[in-house]
């Protein structure tokens, strides 16, 4: 058997120190040690396979969550090079797995134009954070293998047999002394792999979850790439034109864009840099938006659709109802912003802009029916914007005449420091009453809502200003809406939706979330929106402190724990809460409002695509997919009255 040379020199000692540093401060390398960081590890390994696909050598990546949470990722690329690396004097494969950042550095003429990967830290970090890692390589007819424990080599790369074909297989068990849990979320991984498959035309990615029978599995391969992505995003929406518009340009910064307009009022533009979702946007998005505005205005003017020479469609008019995916590949991306998901490279704006200027203008000239359909919608959006402006002025005037601009029903808190203040938006007057009495009035404000809420999915901005249900929310939050929304002006750091744990509660929660999602998106992006979680049950017994349970599992756990203390089930009184109104102020404070004991769920934008999908499905025009969804989820949602 061939065995690769091993010499521990200064380089190798540095290597071990490098990986020790990763284990000491894992968060610095993978963001966090929560389940999110755990998923990042899988993405890092998969991204190496994707890089090989982008270089044109790999067509398939298979991911398995094995029983006991071992992750297996296999690609059919060239296989990681096995020869001794001149600098480290050990095999290149071992170098990649033991030297921090080695993947990029040593892969100099690998044929990779750009590299994916969330933090670009690669295989060595995953290796350092795993109890064990096993890498098997098929190359030149040989089968090679190496093994590591906590980043340290325990079996150097050696030939263990013969092989047909080429490829790399990596299996690892994340270290449970580093990660909070090893419970991979199949749905999260599945969603990311679907996204990667959309972004990498023709690459087949499979995932199988073998932890529980029946095994869950999925296979993604999209010959249409971004076009398929946009079709997927729009699958429940009514389209303005049949096929997505697709433009691309190869070059120093390859750009690919797919666009399709729908009859909806929302704007959904997803941007990616090297396959990473740039949630905060950046220069590529700026370039795209600028060009879109220019091209449509130029077309409208030159075809006499805009008659008045001075009349201009604004960017927001042109983006109403748009679904677009913008994907760029940048050699040395600079990521900025709070979550490092905003592209900073200034040159990219111009590149995207001139590429879209050219190709979109040509497309519109060649497809006048599509151009007309889109522009008709843009013009009606411009009219609605004007109507909204008038409505807003009216509301502003009316409010400035009143002594206070705060809604009458709002019981405000005494502190004026947004960082410590919270507003509870409470369904129903009786729950509102309990909340008002039970709260800590120093920092907790209560805004009761009642009656039927406006479905913003089916209304334009002009209907929202002055709406008697939404206006109090807008005034209380205090930061405007839509393009006027200014997150620095919010009056409360936490906007908490407190609704019953029943179908009506779910209804009002969805309506409010749709509203925030569409009209105050930065509030969600900034992490200011929360859901209160009231208890579902109360267990009581004379002489015992009441015990509140928030889920059915919680209740079972409580029964078991109490049984161990010698308290049988039939000795306990069980109250099932149907609504917040059934709790007195003290109970509401203790279970749902006291920062020491309450459970708050932060609403995140991470799942914007999913949220948009569900909002559209549940709130939009298309009846059929909604019926399918409700039927599929009937066991969870008994009476969804939307
Ligand atoms: C299962 C996950 N896949 C990988 O981790 C993986 C890495 C990798 C790779 C190359 C091919 N396939 C891969 N799969 C590769 C091969 C060659 C050149 N560059 C890259 C070649 O055959 O010449 N590598 C990623 C980094 C490196 N290889 C390198 F640094 F070792 F070169």
XYZ file of C-alpha atoms and ligand atoms in Angstrom:
674
model
C 0.000 0.000 0.000
C 1.190 3.461 -0.842
C 1.561 5.693 2.156
C 2.252 9.349 2.055
C 5.315 10.912 3.581
C 4.891 12.465 7.000
C 7.192 15.023 8.543
C 6.220 17.337 11.351
C 7.997 20.606 10.685
C 7.295 24.138 11.826
C 4.500 24.334 9.241
C 2.660 21.365 10.731
C 2.939 22.695 14.259
C 1.429 25.937 13.056
C -1.324 23.882 11.439
C -2.270 22.182 14.677
C -2.255 25.507 16.491
C -4.498 26.891 13.731
C -7.111 24.183 14.181
C -6.879 24.482 17.976
C -7.847 28.132 17.546
C -10.916 27.040 15.569
C -11.988 24.752 18.391
C -11.433 27.505 20.959
C -13.469 30.103 19.082
C -15.768 28.207 16.719
C -18.153 31.155 16.401
C -15.466 33.211 14.696
C -15.218 30.668 11.922
C -18.748 29.376 11.418
C -20.845 32.174 12.881
C -22.295 30.243 15.815
C -22.431 26.856 17.502
C -26.211 26.695 17.260
C -27.998 24.521 14.719
C -27.238 27.271 12.226
C -23.492 26.729 12.630
C -24.091 23.009 12.403
C -25.805 23.464 9.047
C -22.963 25.732 7.907
C -20.611 22.787 8.309
C -22.676 20.758 5.848
C -22.817 23.709 3.431
C -19.044 24.155 3.592
C -18.450 20.581 2.473
C -21.205 20.647 -0.143
C -19.841 23.965 -1.464
C -16.536 22.261 -2.223
C -18.428 19.865 -4.467
C -20.343 22.795 -6.008
C -17.042 24.561 -6.777
C -15.976 21.434 -8.613
C -19.279 21.531 -10.544
C -18.784 25.213 -11.382
C -15.348 24.311 -12.729
C -17.140 21.854 -15.022
C -15.978 18.542 -13.542
C -18.805 17.427 -11.255
C -22.424 16.649 -12.149
C -23.775 15.107 -8.973
C -23.580 15.621 -5.211
C -25.251 13.197 -2.815
C -25.862 14.159 0.795
C -26.998 11.723 3.471
C -27.907 12.397 7.087
C -26.964 8.988 8.415
C -28.423 7.519 11.610
C -26.614 9.061 14.622
C -26.238 12.369 12.796
C -23.235 11.467 10.702
C -23.190 13.568 7.520
C -22.012 12.042 4.279
C -21.336 14.171 1.190
C -20.151 12.590 -2.044
C -19.334 14.235 -5.356
C -18.312 12.789 -8.713
C -15.643 15.395 -9.484
C -11.953 14.827 -10.140
C -11.240 13.837 -6.555
C -9.078 16.010 -4.292
C -5.446 15.857 -5.501
C -3.416 13.310 -3.546
C 0.200 14.127 -4.401
C 2.606 15.541 -1.824
C 2.244 19.239 -1.511
C 5.594 20.988 -2.026
C 5.051 23.429 0.809
C 3.561 21.290 3.561
C 5.333 18.058 2.531
C 2.171 16.097 3.164
C -0.537 15.112 0.657
C -2.575 17.974 -0.831
C -5.746 16.283 0.420
C -4.480 16.214 4.011
C -3.310 19.799 3.615
C -6.794 20.880 2.587
C -8.226 19.225 5.687
C -5.643 20.422 8.207
C -4.490 23.862 7.067
C -6.814 26.790 7.667
C -7.951 28.391 4.372
C -5.921 25.892 2.367
C -8.658 25.033 -0.124
C -8.383 28.356 -1.921
C -4.667 28.898 -1.441
C -3.559 25.539 -2.687
C -6.103 25.127 -5.384
C -4.280 27.802 -7.445
C -4.763 26.315 -10.899
C -7.757 24.204 -10.004
C -9.817 25.838 -12.722
C -12.049 27.456 -10.104
C -13.105 30.956 -11.107
C -14.702 31.773 -7.810
C -15.342 29.879 -4.680
C -18.608 29.467 -2.821
C -18.747 28.816 0.883
C -20.370 30.968 3.483
C -17.271 32.104 5.251
C -14.746 30.690 2.832
C -13.131 28.749 5.630
C -13.746 25.337 4.192
C -12.969 21.821 5.027
C -10.317 22.326 7.716
C -12.745 24.192 9.976
C -15.379 21.479 9.650
C -12.657 18.935 10.372
C -11.526 20.830 13.463
C -15.099 20.957 14.762
C -15.859 17.278 14.189
C -15.379 14.329 16.545
C -14.164 12.478 13.486
C -13.862 12.965 9.744
C -13.242 10.392 7.058
C -12.303 11.402 3.502
C -12.334 8.877 0.664
C -11.007 9.813 -2.761
C -11.362 7.988 -6.069
C -8.666 9.108 -8.470
C -6.555 7.553 -11.221
C -8.095 4.130 -10.599
C -7.122 4.145 -6.908
C -9.154 4.432 -3.753
C -7.546 6.589 -1.062
C -8.628 7.293 2.465
C -7.584 9.451 5.422
C -9.097 9.921 8.883
C -9.084 12.634 11.515
C -10.256 13.119 15.072
C -11.001 16.639 16.286
C -8.970 17.910 13.339
C -5.921 15.777 14.061
C -4.763 13.219 11.535
C -5.226 9.679 12.875
C -4.807 7.925 9.557
C -2.735 9.580 6.887
C -3.860 9.421 3.278
C -3.281 5.890 2.100
C -4.358 3.792 -0.820
C -6.944 1.294 0.367
C -7.950 -0.303 -2.905
C -8.941 0.236 -6.481
C -11.643 2.487 -7.820
C -13.694 3.093 -10.885
C -14.540 6.669 -11.775
C -13.453 9.683 -9.784
C -14.850 11.624 -6.868
C -14.627 12.653 -3.233
C -16.667 11.401 -0.296
C -16.541 13.115 3.080
C -18.182 11.728 6.211
C -18.082 13.586 9.495
C -19.641 13.575 12.925
C -19.883 17.109 14.288
C -18.446 17.427 17.794
C -21.254 17.452 20.369
C -18.980 19.147 22.899
C -18.836 22.144 20.554
C -22.307 22.316 19.020
C -25.416 22.934 21.109
C -27.133 20.055 19.358
C -26.573 17.715 16.431
C -30.205 17.753 15.358
C -29.985 18.661 11.684
C -33.193 20.108 10.301
C -33.931 18.198 7.127
C -36.209 20.931 5.736
C -33.542 23.625 6.146
C -30.911 21.544 4.364
C -33.371 20.537 1.664
C -34.276 24.161 0.988
C -30.623 25.209 0.675
C -29.842 22.339 -1.703
C -32.831 23.206 -3.855
C -31.499 26.770 -3.992
C -27.984 25.597 -4.936
C -29.426 23.354 -7.656
C -31.387 26.301 -9.099
C -28.238 28.418 -9.057
C -26.045 25.740 -10.629
C -27.791 24.765 -13.851
C -27.684 21.024 -14.507
C -26.085 19.995 -11.186
C -27.975 17.134 -9.536
C -28.136 17.273 -5.733
C -29.796 14.572 -3.675
C -30.478 14.495 0.042
C -31.611 11.573 2.137
C -32.467 11.595 5.837
C -31.853 8.124 7.234
C -32.443 9.027 10.873
C -36.029 7.899 10.975
C -38.151 5.566 8.883
C -39.611 6.232 6.398
C -36.486 8.000 5.077
C -37.104 11.454 3.683
C -35.423 12.193 0.403
C -35.336 14.711 -2.401
C -33.565 15.148 -5.692
C -32.960 18.487 -7.363
C -31.694 19.140 -10.847
C -32.812 22.107 -12.912
C -31.786 22.371 -16.520
C -33.511 25.777 -16.579
C -31.376 27.220 -13.746
C -32.595 30.670 -12.697
C -35.591 30.447 -15.032
C -36.731 27.362 -13.116
C -36.041 29.247 -9.857
C -38.353 32.120 -10.813
C -41.006 29.697 -12.064
C -40.791 27.937 -8.703
C -41.131 31.200 -6.757
C -44.120 32.195 -8.851
C -45.830 28.833 -8.914
C -48.808 30.056 -6.908
C -49.065 33.469 -8.497
C -50.909 34.743 -11.522
C -48.315 35.610 -14.167
C -48.331 38.663 -16.456
C -46.309 36.873 -19.120
C -45.779 33.180 -19.768
C -42.013 32.650 -19.566
C -39.511 34.426 -17.344
C -37.202 36.918 -19.039
C -33.651 35.608 -18.897
C -30.472 37.623 -19.446
C -26.875 36.580 -18.881
C -23.369 37.716 -19.550
C -20.104 35.916 -19.003
C -16.983 37.924 -18.341
C -14.895 39.201 -15.458
C -18.032 39.238 -13.308
C -20.519 36.715 -14.746
C -24.104 37.929 -14.298
C -27.317 35.931 -14.697
C -30.804 37.295 -14.148
C -34.323 35.878 -14.492
C -37.418 38.075 -14.177
C -41.146 37.417 -14.256
C -43.966 39.800 -13.383
C -47.112 38.689 -11.609
C -50.388 40.431 -10.817
C -49.376 40.739 -7.131
C -48.387 44.058 -5.554
C -45.244 42.891 -3.905
C -41.631 43.061 -4.971
C -39.530 39.938 -4.626
C -35.956 40.254 -5.764
C -33.499 37.633 -4.524
C -29.810 38.233 -5.030
C -26.872 35.854 -4.837
C -23.122 36.274 -4.932
C -21.168 33.067 -5.557
C -24.359 31.174 -4.646
C -24.626 32.951 -1.286
C -27.965 34.627 -0.648
C -27.201 38.313 -0.128
C -30.231 39.051 2.031
C -29.108 42.628 2.628
C -28.622 43.297 -1.094
C -25.682 45.436 -2.157
C -24.102 46.795 -5.317
C -25.457 44.097 -7.656
C -28.991 44.865 -6.498
C -28.431 48.610 -6.862
C -27.179 48.165 -10.430
C -30.129 45.948 -11.293
C -32.739 48.335 -9.869
C -31.193 51.363 -11.539
C -31.153 49.665 -14.900
C -34.697 48.356 -14.580
C -35.972 51.889 -13.948
C -34.030 53.334 -16.859
C -34.863 50.649 -19.429
C -38.614 50.683 -18.752
C -38.815 54.490 -18.707
C -36.835 54.723 -21.966
C -39.023 52.101 -23.622
C -42.252 53.712 -22.405
C -41.161 57.106 -23.676
C -39.856 55.963 -27.034
C -43.050 53.967 -27.676
C -45.332 56.793 -26.624
C -46.690 54.856 -23.652
C -45.609 57.725 -21.413
C -47.073 60.678 -23.245
C -45.965 63.472 -20.988
C -42.278 64.128 -21.625
C -41.670 64.895 -17.955
C -43.667 62.018 -16.560
C -41.417 59.390 -15.026
C -42.187 55.975 -13.657
C -40.472 55.525 -10.340
C -38.444 52.473 -9.380
C -41.140 51.199 -7.025
C -43.776 51.405 -9.797
C -41.591 49.303 -12.040
C -40.896 46.734 -9.342
C -44.517 46.161 -8.319
C -45.298 42.496 -8.920
C -41.763 41.591 -9.969
C -40.120 38.305 -9.044
C -36.456 38.252 -9.960
C -33.318 36.345 -9.154
C -29.986 38.058 -9.694
C -26.886 35.888 -9.489
C -23.346 37.190 -9.877
C -19.973 35.544 -9.484
C -17.316 37.779 -7.956
C -13.700 36.704 -7.487
C -13.020 38.626 -4.328
C -16.380 39.516 -2.850
C -16.519 42.023 -0.019
C -19.403 41.348 2.283
C -20.733 44.114 4.484
C -23.785 44.797 6.613
C -25.053 43.429 9.900
C -25.141 39.821 8.787
C -22.335 40.159 6.227
C -24.790 39.484 3.437
C -24.497 42.787 1.560
C -22.193 42.954 -1.444
C -19.790 45.900 -1.192
C -17.727 45.684 -4.405
C -18.526 49.003 -6.067
C -17.510 47.937 -9.583
C -20.302 45.332 -9.658
C -23.085 47.970 -9.765
C -21.906 49.331 -13.124
C -21.289 45.873 -14.568
C -24.798 44.666 -13.734
C -26.352 47.945 -14.827
C -24.784 48.074 -18.267
C -25.446 44.378 -18.867
C -29.154 44.750 -17.994
C -29.424 48.050 -19.918
C -28.324 46.275 -23.045
C -30.023 42.902 -22.842
C -33.308 43.981 -21.281
C -33.769 46.777 -23.830
C -33.224 44.243 -26.620
C -35.660 41.828 -25.006
C -38.404 44.468 -24.762
C -37.907 45.524 -28.382
C -38.231 41.900 -29.465
C -41.211 41.134 -27.196
C -43.577 44.139 -27.409
C -46.590 42.255 -25.964
C -44.670 41.401 -22.806
C -43.329 44.969 -22.602
C -46.875 46.348 -22.914
C -48.328 44.051 -20.250
C -45.604 45.010 -17.774
C -45.818 48.724 -18.509
C -49.599 48.774 -18.092
C -49.090 47.381 -14.618
C -46.307 49.887 -13.870
C -48.566 52.764 -14.894
C -51.404 51.591 -12.702
C -48.879 51.211 -9.846
C -47.807 54.819 -10.448
C -51.454 55.935 -10.227
C -51.916 53.988 -6.995
C -48.729 55.551 -5.625
C -50.115 58.984 -6.344
C -53.415 58.040 -4.649
C -51.434 56.681 -1.682
C -49.482 59.928 -1.451
C -52.724 61.879 -1.278
C -54.155 59.483 1.311
C -50.963 59.792 3.344
C -51.041 63.569 3.209
C -54.622 63.439 4.382
C -53.740 61.154 7.292
C -50.768 63.351 8.178
C -52.882 66.499 8.119
C -55.590 64.863 10.182
C -53.065 63.616 12.708
C -51.324 66.949 13.017
C -54.664 68.525 13.842
C -55.196 66.073 16.673
C -53.421 66.693 19.959
C -51.641 63.391 19.875
C -50.546 61.338 16.878
C -50.832 58.146 18.887
C -53.854 55.898 18.432
C -56.583 56.288 21.027
C -56.615 52.615 22.007
C -52.876 52.522 22.714
C -51.920 52.268 26.378
C -48.408 53.614 26.051
C -45.499 52.954 28.372
C -43.772 55.643 30.367
C -40.260 55.089 29.041
C -39.453 56.721 25.732
C -36.312 54.708 25.126
C -37.080 52.404 22.164
C -34.355 50.006 23.192
C -36.198 48.990 26.333
C -39.768 49.567 25.152
C -42.096 46.923 23.806
C -45.558 47.077 22.339
C -47.940 44.153 22.582
C -50.423 44.026 19.741
C -53.254 42.109 21.336
C -56.232 40.510 19.718
C -59.554 41.394 21.285
C -60.667 43.893 23.902
C -60.847 41.520 26.855
C -57.318 40.195 26.415
C -56.261 43.797 25.831
C -57.817 44.687 29.192
C -55.944 41.935 31.054
C -52.726 42.884 29.288
C -53.149 46.536 30.260
C -53.598 45.613 33.895
C -50.951 42.929 33.987
C -48.130 44.734 32.177
C -45.145 46.603 33.524
C -46.237 50.057 32.404
C -42.723 51.421 32.533
C -41.654 49.683 29.344
C -44.660 47.745 28.032
C -47.326 49.335 25.851
C -50.545 47.612 24.806
C -52.379 48.085 21.522
C -55.623 46.119 21.351
C -56.948 45.246 17.917
C -60.363 43.986 17.171
C -62.592 43.003 14.276
C -61.615 41.897 10.834
C -58.157 42.924 9.701
C -57.449 44.121 6.156
C -55.754 41.532 3.961
C -52.835 43.564 2.639
C -51.998 40.968 0.038
C -55.116 42.027 -1.784
C -54.811 45.771 -1.290
C -52.494 48.470 -2.593
C -50.773 51.053 -0.424
C -53.513 53.660 -0.916
C -55.980 51.362 0.877
C -53.608 50.888 3.780
C -53.206 54.509 4.786
C -56.191 55.457 6.788
C -57.359 51.875 7.256
C -58.900 51.867 10.717
C -57.295 48.541 11.703
C -53.802 49.151 10.388
C -53.472 52.869 11.022
C -53.163 52.371 14.812
C -50.355 49.872 14.221
C -48.554 52.286 11.868
C -48.929 55.179 14.300
C -47.874 53.129 17.314
C -44.743 51.771 15.641
C -44.093 55.343 14.552
C -41.760 54.779 11.598
C -44.036 55.092 8.543
C -44.673 52.368 5.982
C -43.505 51.200 2.576
C -40.668 53.205 1.065
C -41.175 55.841 3.820
C -40.482 53.306 6.540
C -37.511 54.355 8.660
C -36.482 51.698 11.138
C -34.423 54.208 13.155
C -37.684 55.937 14.118
C -39.422 52.950 15.726
C -40.856 53.725 19.131
C -40.483 50.166 20.440
C -37.540 47.803 20.118
C -39.889 44.844 20.369
C -43.169 44.669 18.475
C -44.888 41.628 19.920
C -47.920 39.996 18.391
C -49.981 38.376 21.137
C -52.832 36.297 19.772
C -54.785 33.270 20.949
C -53.314 29.841 20.321
C -56.270 28.930 18.110
C -57.305 29.263 14.492
C -58.519 32.860 14.840
C -55.295 33.764 16.569
C -53.307 32.154 13.760
C -55.390 34.154 11.306
C -54.671 37.522 12.878
C -51.008 36.592 13.322
C -50.672 35.746 9.637
C -52.435 38.945 8.596
C -50.191 41.092 10.774
C -47.064 39.273 9.661
C -48.097 39.736 6.026
C -48.490 43.417 6.739
C -45.052 43.698 8.388
C -43.511 41.577 5.658
C -44.897 43.740 2.885
C -44.883 47.210 4.397
C -42.348 47.236 7.234
C -39.866 44.619 6.046
C -36.841 46.260 7.752
C -38.645 45.753 11.049
C -38.434 41.988 10.503
C -34.938 42.209 9.018
C -33.817 44.189 12.043
C -35.204 41.532 14.383
C -37.868 43.721 16.026
C -40.913 41.510 15.456
C -41.806 38.805 17.967
C -44.616 36.369 18.636
C -45.739 35.951 22.211
C -46.388 32.399 23.235
C -49.266 32.031 25.669
C -49.587 28.715 27.503
C -51.991 26.061 26.271
C -52.516 24.355 29.631
C -52.378 24.894 33.354
C -51.817 22.033 35.782
C -52.855 22.745 39.337
C -53.155 21.030 42.683
C -53.774 22.322 46.148
C -50.501 23.188 47.821
C -48.593 23.041 44.544
C -47.527 26.019 42.491
C -49.478 26.180 39.200
C -47.570 24.781 36.295
C -48.043 26.207 32.788
C -47.412 24.186 29.637
C -46.892 25.745 26.214
C -47.147 22.696 23.989
C -48.576 19.176 24.129
C -45.028 17.845 24.583
C -44.555 20.272 27.466
C -47.691 18.887 29.092
C -46.521 15.274 28.760
C -43.148 16.233 30.217
C -44.805 17.983 33.159
C -47.038 14.948 33.854
C -43.991 12.679 33.858
C -41.934 14.954 36.107
C -44.781 15.306 38.581
C -45.374 11.539 38.516
C -41.749 11.065 39.534
C -42.473 13.328 42.499
C -45.356 11.064 43.421
C -48.171 13.187 42.008
C -50.436 11.082 39.792
C -52.217 12.471 36.736
C -55.675 12.138 38.240
C -54.670 14.259 41.218
C -54.018 17.187 38.938
C -56.501 19.715 37.657
C -56.020 20.471 33.970
C -57.186 23.717 32.443
C -56.962 24.156 28.697
C -56.746 27.793 27.715
C -58.880 28.626 24.738
C -57.903 32.245 24.629
C -55.852 34.954 26.259
C -59.059 36.392 27.661
C -59.377 33.440 30.046
C -56.291 34.541 31.952
C -56.420 37.135 34.658
C -53.881 39.988 34.539
C -51.470 38.269 36.966
C -51.556 35.011 35.024
C -51.034 36.810 31.720
C -48.052 38.663 33.178
C -46.508 35.557 34.653
C -46.958 33.289 31.636
C -46.704 35.542 28.608
C -45.414 39.010 29.444
C -42.833 38.780 32.212
C -39.429 38.968 30.485
C -38.048 36.606 33.136
C -40.481 33.782 32.423
C -42.176 34.352 29.065
C -41.366 32.654 25.765
C -40.931 35.002 22.810
C -40.359 33.795 19.280
C -38.310 36.147 17.126
C -39.611 36.427 13.561
C -36.660 36.254 11.168
C -36.241 36.999 7.505
C -34.154 33.911 6.993
C -37.094 32.232 5.487
C -38.295 35.106 3.334
C -38.814 32.833 0.350
C -40.879 30.369 2.377
C -42.811 33.169 4.089
C -43.588 34.779 0.759
C -44.719 31.434 -0.570
C -47.064 30.804 2.346
C -48.368 34.366 2.434
C -49.122 34.241 -1.277
C -50.681 30.849 -0.969
C -52.900 31.675 1.960
C -53.691 35.261 1.080
C -53.446 35.538 -2.684
C -55.829 35.044 -5.565
C -55.140 31.503 -6.640
C -57.688 29.231 -4.987
C -56.432 25.840 -6.087
C -52.986 25.819 -4.434
C -54.559 27.219 -1.257
C -57.013 24.324 -1.181
C -54.177 21.855 -1.743
C -52.164 23.418 1.078
C -55.084 23.344 3.470
C -55.886 19.744 2.573
C -52.239 18.735 3.008
C -52.106 20.476 6.373
C -55.618 19.626 7.487
C -54.354 17.625 10.428
C -52.713 20.753 11.838
C -55.235 23.358 10.794
C -58.763 22.290 11.523
C -60.716 25.299 10.403
C -58.690 27.777 8.477
C -61.076 30.568 7.802
C -59.257 32.861 5.404
C -17.580 15.909 -1.050
C -17.074 17.273 -0.986
N -16.142 17.509 -2.042
C -14.938 18.074 -1.825
O -14.598 18.417 -0.713
C -14.075 18.259 -2.974
C -12.939 19.066 -3.031
C -12.405 18.938 -4.309
C -11.283 19.461 -4.998
C -11.098 19.063 -6.343
C -12.005 18.187 -6.923
N -13.044 17.689 -6.264
C -13.253 18.056 -4.987
N -14.247 17.657 -4.145
C -10.009 19.584 -7.163
C -9.314 18.766 -8.032
C -8.294 19.326 -8.795
C -8.000 20.668 -8.700
N -8.690 21.425 -7.872
C -9.672 20.890 -7.146
C -7.481 18.500 -9.730
O -7.838 17.363 -9.938
O -6.499 19.038 -10.246
N -10.398 20.335 -4.330
C -10.714 21.434 -3.605
C -9.502 21.968 -3.188
C -8.541 21.170 -3.694
N -9.091 20.184 -4.362
C -7.073 21.316 -3.593
F -6.774 22.385 -2.908
F -6.577 20.272 -3.035
F -6.551 21.392 -4.814
